[in-house]
PDB file of C-alpha atoms in Angstrom:
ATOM      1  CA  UNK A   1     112.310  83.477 125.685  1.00  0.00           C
ATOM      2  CA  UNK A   2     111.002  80.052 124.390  1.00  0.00           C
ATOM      3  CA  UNK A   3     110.316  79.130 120.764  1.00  0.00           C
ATOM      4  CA  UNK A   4     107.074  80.787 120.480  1.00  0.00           C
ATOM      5  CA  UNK A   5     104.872  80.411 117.299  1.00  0.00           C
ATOM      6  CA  UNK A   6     101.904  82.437 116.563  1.00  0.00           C
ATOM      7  CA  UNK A   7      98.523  80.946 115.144  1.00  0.00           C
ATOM      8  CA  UNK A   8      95.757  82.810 113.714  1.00  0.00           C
ATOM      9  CA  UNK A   9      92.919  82.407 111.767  1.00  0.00           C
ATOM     10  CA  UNK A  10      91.050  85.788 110.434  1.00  0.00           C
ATOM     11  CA  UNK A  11      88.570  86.079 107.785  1.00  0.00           C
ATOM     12  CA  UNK A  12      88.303  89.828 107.158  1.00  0.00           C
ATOM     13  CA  UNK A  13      92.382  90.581 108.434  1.00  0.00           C
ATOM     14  CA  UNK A  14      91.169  91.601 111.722  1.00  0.00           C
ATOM     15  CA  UNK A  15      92.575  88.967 113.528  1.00  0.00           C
ATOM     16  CA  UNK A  16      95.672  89.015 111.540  1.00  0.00           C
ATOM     17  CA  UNK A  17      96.287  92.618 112.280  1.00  0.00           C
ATOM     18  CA  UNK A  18      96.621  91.741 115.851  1.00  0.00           C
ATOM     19  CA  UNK A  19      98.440  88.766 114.963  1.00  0.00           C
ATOM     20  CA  UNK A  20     101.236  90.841 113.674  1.00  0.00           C
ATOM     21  CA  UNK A  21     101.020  93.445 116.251  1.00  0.00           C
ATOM     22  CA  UNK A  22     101.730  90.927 118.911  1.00  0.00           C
ATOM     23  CA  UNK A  23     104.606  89.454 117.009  1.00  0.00           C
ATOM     24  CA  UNK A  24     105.967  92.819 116.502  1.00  0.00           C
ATOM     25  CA  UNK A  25     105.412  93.723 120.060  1.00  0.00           C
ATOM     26  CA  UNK A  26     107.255  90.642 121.046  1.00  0.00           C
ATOM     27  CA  UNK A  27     109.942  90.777 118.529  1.00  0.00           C
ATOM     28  CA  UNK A  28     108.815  87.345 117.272  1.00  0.00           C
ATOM     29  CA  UNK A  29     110.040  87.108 113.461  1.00  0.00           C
ATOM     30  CA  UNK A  30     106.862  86.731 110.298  1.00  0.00           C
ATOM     31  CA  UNK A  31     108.279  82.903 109.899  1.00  0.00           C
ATOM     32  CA  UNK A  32     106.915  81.803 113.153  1.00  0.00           C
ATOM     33  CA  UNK A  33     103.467  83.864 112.080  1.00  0.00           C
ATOM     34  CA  UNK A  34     101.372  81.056 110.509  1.00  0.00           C
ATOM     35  CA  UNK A  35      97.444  81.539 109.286  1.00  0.00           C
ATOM     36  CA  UNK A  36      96.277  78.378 110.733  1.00  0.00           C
ATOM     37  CA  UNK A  37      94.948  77.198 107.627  1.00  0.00           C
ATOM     38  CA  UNK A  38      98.446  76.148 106.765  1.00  0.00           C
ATOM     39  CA  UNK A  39      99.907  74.104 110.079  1.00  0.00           C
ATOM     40  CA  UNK A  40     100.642  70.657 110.482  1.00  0.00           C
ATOM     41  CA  UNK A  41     101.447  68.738 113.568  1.00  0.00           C
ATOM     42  CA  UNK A  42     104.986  69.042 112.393  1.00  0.00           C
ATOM     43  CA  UNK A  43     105.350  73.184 112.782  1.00  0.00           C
ATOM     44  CA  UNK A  44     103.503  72.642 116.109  1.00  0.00           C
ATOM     45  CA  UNK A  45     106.668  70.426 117.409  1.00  0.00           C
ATOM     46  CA  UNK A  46     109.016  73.434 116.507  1.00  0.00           C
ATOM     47  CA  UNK A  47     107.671  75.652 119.352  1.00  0.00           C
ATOM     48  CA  UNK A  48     107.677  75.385 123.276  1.00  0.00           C
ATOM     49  CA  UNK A  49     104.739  78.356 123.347  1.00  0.00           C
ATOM     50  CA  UNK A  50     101.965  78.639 120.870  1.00  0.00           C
ATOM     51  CA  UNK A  51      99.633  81.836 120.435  1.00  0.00           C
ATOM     52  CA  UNK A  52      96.678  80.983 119.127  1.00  0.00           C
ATOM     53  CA  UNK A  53      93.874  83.214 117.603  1.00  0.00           C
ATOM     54  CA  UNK A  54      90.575  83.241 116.264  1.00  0.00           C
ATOM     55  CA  UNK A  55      87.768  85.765 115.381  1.00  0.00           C
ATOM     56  CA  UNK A  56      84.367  84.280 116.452  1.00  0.00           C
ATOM     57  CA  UNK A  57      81.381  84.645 113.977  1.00  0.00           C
ATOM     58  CA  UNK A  58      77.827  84.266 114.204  1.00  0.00           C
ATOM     59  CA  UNK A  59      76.540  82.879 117.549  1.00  0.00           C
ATOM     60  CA  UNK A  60      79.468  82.232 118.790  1.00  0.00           C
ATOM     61  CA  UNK A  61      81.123  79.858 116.136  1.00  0.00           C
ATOM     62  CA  UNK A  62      85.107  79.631 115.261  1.00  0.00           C
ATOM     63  CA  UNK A  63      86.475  81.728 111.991  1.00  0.00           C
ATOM     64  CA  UNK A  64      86.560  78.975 109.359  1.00  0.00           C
ATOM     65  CA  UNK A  65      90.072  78.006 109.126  1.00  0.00           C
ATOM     66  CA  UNK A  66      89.969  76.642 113.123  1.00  0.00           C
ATOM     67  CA  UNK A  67      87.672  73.803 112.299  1.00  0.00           C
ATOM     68  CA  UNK A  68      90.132  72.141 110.667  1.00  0.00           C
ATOM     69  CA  UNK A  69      93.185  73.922 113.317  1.00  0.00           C
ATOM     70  CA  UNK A  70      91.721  72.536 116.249  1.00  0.00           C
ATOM     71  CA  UNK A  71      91.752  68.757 114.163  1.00  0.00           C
ATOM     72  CA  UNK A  72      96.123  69.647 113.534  1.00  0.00           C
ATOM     73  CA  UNK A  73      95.759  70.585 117.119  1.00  0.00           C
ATOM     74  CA  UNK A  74      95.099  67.273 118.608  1.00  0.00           C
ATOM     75  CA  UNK A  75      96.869  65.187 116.840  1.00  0.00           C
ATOM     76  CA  UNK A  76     100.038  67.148 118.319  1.00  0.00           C
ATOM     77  CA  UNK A  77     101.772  66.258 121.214  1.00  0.00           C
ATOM     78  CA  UNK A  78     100.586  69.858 123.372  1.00  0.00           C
ATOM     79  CA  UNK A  79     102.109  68.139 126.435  1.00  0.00           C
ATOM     80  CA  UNK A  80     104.725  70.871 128.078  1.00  0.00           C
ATOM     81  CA  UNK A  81     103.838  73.227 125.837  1.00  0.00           C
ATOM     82  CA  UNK A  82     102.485  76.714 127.046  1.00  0.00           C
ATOM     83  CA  UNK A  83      99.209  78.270 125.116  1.00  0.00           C
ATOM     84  CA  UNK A  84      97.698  81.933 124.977  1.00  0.00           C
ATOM     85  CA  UNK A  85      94.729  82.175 123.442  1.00  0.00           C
ATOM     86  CA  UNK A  86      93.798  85.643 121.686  1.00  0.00           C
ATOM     87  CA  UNK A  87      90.833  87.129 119.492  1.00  0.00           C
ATOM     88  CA  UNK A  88      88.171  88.821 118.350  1.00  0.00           C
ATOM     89  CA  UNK A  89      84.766  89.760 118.540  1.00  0.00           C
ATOM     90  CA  UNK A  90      82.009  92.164 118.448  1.00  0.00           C
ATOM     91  CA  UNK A  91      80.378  92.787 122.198  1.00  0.00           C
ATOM     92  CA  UNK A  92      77.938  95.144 121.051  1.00  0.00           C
ATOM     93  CA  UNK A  93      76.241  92.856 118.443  1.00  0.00           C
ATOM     94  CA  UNK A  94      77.045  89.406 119.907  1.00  0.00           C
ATOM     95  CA  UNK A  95      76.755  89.953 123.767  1.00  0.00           C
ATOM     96  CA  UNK A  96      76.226  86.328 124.850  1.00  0.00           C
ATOM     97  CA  UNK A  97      78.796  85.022 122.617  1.00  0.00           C
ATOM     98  CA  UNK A  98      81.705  87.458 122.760  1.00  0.00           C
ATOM     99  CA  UNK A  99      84.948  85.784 121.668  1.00  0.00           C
ATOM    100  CA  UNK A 100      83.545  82.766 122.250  1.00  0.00           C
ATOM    101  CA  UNK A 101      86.129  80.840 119.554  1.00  0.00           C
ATOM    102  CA  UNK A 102      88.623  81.642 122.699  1.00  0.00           C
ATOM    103  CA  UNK A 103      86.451  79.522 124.699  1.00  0.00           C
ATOM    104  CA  UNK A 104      86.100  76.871 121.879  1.00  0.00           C
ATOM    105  CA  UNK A 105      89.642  75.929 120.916  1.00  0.00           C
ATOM    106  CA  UNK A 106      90.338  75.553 124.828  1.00  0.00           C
ATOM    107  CA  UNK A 107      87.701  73.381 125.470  1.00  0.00           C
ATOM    108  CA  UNK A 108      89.241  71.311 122.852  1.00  0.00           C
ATOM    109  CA  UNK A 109      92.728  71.211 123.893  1.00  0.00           C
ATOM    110  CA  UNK A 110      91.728  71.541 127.811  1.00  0.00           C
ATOM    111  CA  UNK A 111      93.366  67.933 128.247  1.00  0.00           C
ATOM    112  CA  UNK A 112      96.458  68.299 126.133  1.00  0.00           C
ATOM    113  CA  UNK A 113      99.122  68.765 128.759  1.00  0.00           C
ATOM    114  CA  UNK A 114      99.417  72.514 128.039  1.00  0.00           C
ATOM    115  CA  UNK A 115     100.086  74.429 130.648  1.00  0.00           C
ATOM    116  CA  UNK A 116      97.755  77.737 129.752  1.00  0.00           C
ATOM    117  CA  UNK A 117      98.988  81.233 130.326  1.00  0.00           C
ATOM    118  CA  UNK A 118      97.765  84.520 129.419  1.00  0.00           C
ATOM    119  CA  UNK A 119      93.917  84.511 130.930  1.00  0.00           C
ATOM    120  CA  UNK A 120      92.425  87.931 131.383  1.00  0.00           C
ATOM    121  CA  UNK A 121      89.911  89.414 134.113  1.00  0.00           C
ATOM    122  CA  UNK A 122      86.890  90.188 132.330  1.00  0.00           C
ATOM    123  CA  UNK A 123      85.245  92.738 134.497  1.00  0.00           C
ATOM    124  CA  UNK A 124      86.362  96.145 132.541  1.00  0.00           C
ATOM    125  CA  UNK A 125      84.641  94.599 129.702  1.00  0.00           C
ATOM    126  CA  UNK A 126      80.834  95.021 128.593  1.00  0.00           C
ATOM    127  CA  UNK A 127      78.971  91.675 127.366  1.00  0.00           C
ATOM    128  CA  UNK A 128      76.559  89.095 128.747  1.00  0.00           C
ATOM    129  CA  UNK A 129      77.951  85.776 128.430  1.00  0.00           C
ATOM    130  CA  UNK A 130      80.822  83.340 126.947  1.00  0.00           C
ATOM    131  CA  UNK A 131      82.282  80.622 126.791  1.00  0.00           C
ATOM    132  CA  UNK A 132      85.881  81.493 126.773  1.00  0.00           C
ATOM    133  CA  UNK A 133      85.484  82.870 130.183  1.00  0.00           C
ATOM    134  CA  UNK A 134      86.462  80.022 132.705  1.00  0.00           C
ATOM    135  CA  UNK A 135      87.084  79.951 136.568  1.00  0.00           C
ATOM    136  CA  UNK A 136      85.825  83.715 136.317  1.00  0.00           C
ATOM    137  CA  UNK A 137      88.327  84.741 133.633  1.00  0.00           C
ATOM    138  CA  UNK A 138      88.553  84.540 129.742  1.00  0.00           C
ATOM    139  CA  UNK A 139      90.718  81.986 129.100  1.00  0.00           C
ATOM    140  CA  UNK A 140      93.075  84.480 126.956  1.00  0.00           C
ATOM    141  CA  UNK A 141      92.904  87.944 125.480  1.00  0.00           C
ATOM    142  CA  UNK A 142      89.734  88.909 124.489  1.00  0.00           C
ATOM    143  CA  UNK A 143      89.307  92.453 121.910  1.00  0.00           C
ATOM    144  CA  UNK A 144      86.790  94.106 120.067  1.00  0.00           C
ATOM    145  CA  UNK A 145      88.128  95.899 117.519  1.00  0.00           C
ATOM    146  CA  UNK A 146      84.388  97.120 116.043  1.00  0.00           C
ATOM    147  CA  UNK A 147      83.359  98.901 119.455  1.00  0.00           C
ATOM    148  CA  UNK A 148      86.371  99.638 121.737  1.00  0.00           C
ATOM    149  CA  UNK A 149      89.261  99.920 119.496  1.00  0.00           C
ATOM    150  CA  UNK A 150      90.737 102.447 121.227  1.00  0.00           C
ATOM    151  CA  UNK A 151      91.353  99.889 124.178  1.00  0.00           C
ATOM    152  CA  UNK A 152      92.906  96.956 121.833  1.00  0.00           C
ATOM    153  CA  UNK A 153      96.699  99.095 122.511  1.00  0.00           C
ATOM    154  CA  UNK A 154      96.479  98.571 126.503  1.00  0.00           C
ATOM    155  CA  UNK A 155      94.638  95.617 126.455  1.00  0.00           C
ATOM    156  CA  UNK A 156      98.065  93.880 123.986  1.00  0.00           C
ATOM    157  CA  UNK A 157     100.082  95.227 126.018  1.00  0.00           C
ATOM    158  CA  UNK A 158      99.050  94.224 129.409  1.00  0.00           C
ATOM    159  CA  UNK A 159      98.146  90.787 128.111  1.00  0.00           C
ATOM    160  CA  UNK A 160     101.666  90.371 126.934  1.00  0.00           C
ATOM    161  CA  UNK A 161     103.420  91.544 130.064  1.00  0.00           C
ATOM    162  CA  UNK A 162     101.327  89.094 132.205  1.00  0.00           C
ATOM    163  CA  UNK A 163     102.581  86.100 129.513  1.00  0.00           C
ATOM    164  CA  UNK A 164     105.610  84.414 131.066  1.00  0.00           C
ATOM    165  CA  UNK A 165     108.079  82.949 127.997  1.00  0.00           C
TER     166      UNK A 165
END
């Protein structure tokens, strides 16, 4: 398996929970977990694969600690790199902007070089629109941990067999 960091930025721990239930899942070890809040283009030179995830809030807006992520983001060299993209958000409340942050952070590192991996068929879940759904698919694993909980287990674990690192 390459190098493979994991990214996250969570607000209420939600996103970190899942975080560390991926890393666990993929035997990847807590010092290659970072909150984003704390990378530098440096730790993003380390890794060959980079798991990246946000909550969304609001309308469809990135958890806080991205805004600044996505900056550390492009001023890395992504090129060769592989990214999955992972997250929350609330489908029930926020229909037309589920997981949107997904859809955010790709559209900013679209032209990086990355090769992306990890995008999910969206039709066995229930929202209205967003942006992290691209060429018909979300562009990585969208959950919703406040309505359909008991689907986050299959959902991990299919995402992670369909990564290839």
């Amino acid at each position: 398996m390459d190098k493979t960091a994991i990214i996250f930025g969570s607000t209420t721990g939600m996103t970190e929970n899942i975080a560390n239930r991926i890393a666990s899942l993929l035997n990847i070890s807590t010092d290659n977990v970072y909150e984003v809040a704390g990378i530098t283009p440096e730790i993003i030179s380390r890794y060959d694969v980079l798991l990246l995830g946000s909550s969304t809030w609001g309308s469809g807006e990135l958890q806080d600690d991205w805004y600044d992520g996505v900056e550390v983001l492009k001023k890395s060299d992504l090129n060769g790199k592989k990214i999955a993209f992972f997250g929350t958000g609330d489908s029930d409340s926020y229909p037309d902007t589920f997981c949107d942050a997904l859809g955010l952070i790709y559209k900013d590192v679209e032209s990086s070089g990355a090769t992306f991996i990890g995008q999910v068929d969206p039709s066995e879940y229930t929202f209205d629109a967003s942006v992290a759904v691209v060429d018909g698919k979300f562009v990585g694993l969208a959950l919703d941990e406040t309505n359909e909980s008991n689907k986050t287990g299959d959902r991990i674990n299919r995402w992670i067999k369909s990564l290839v690192i």
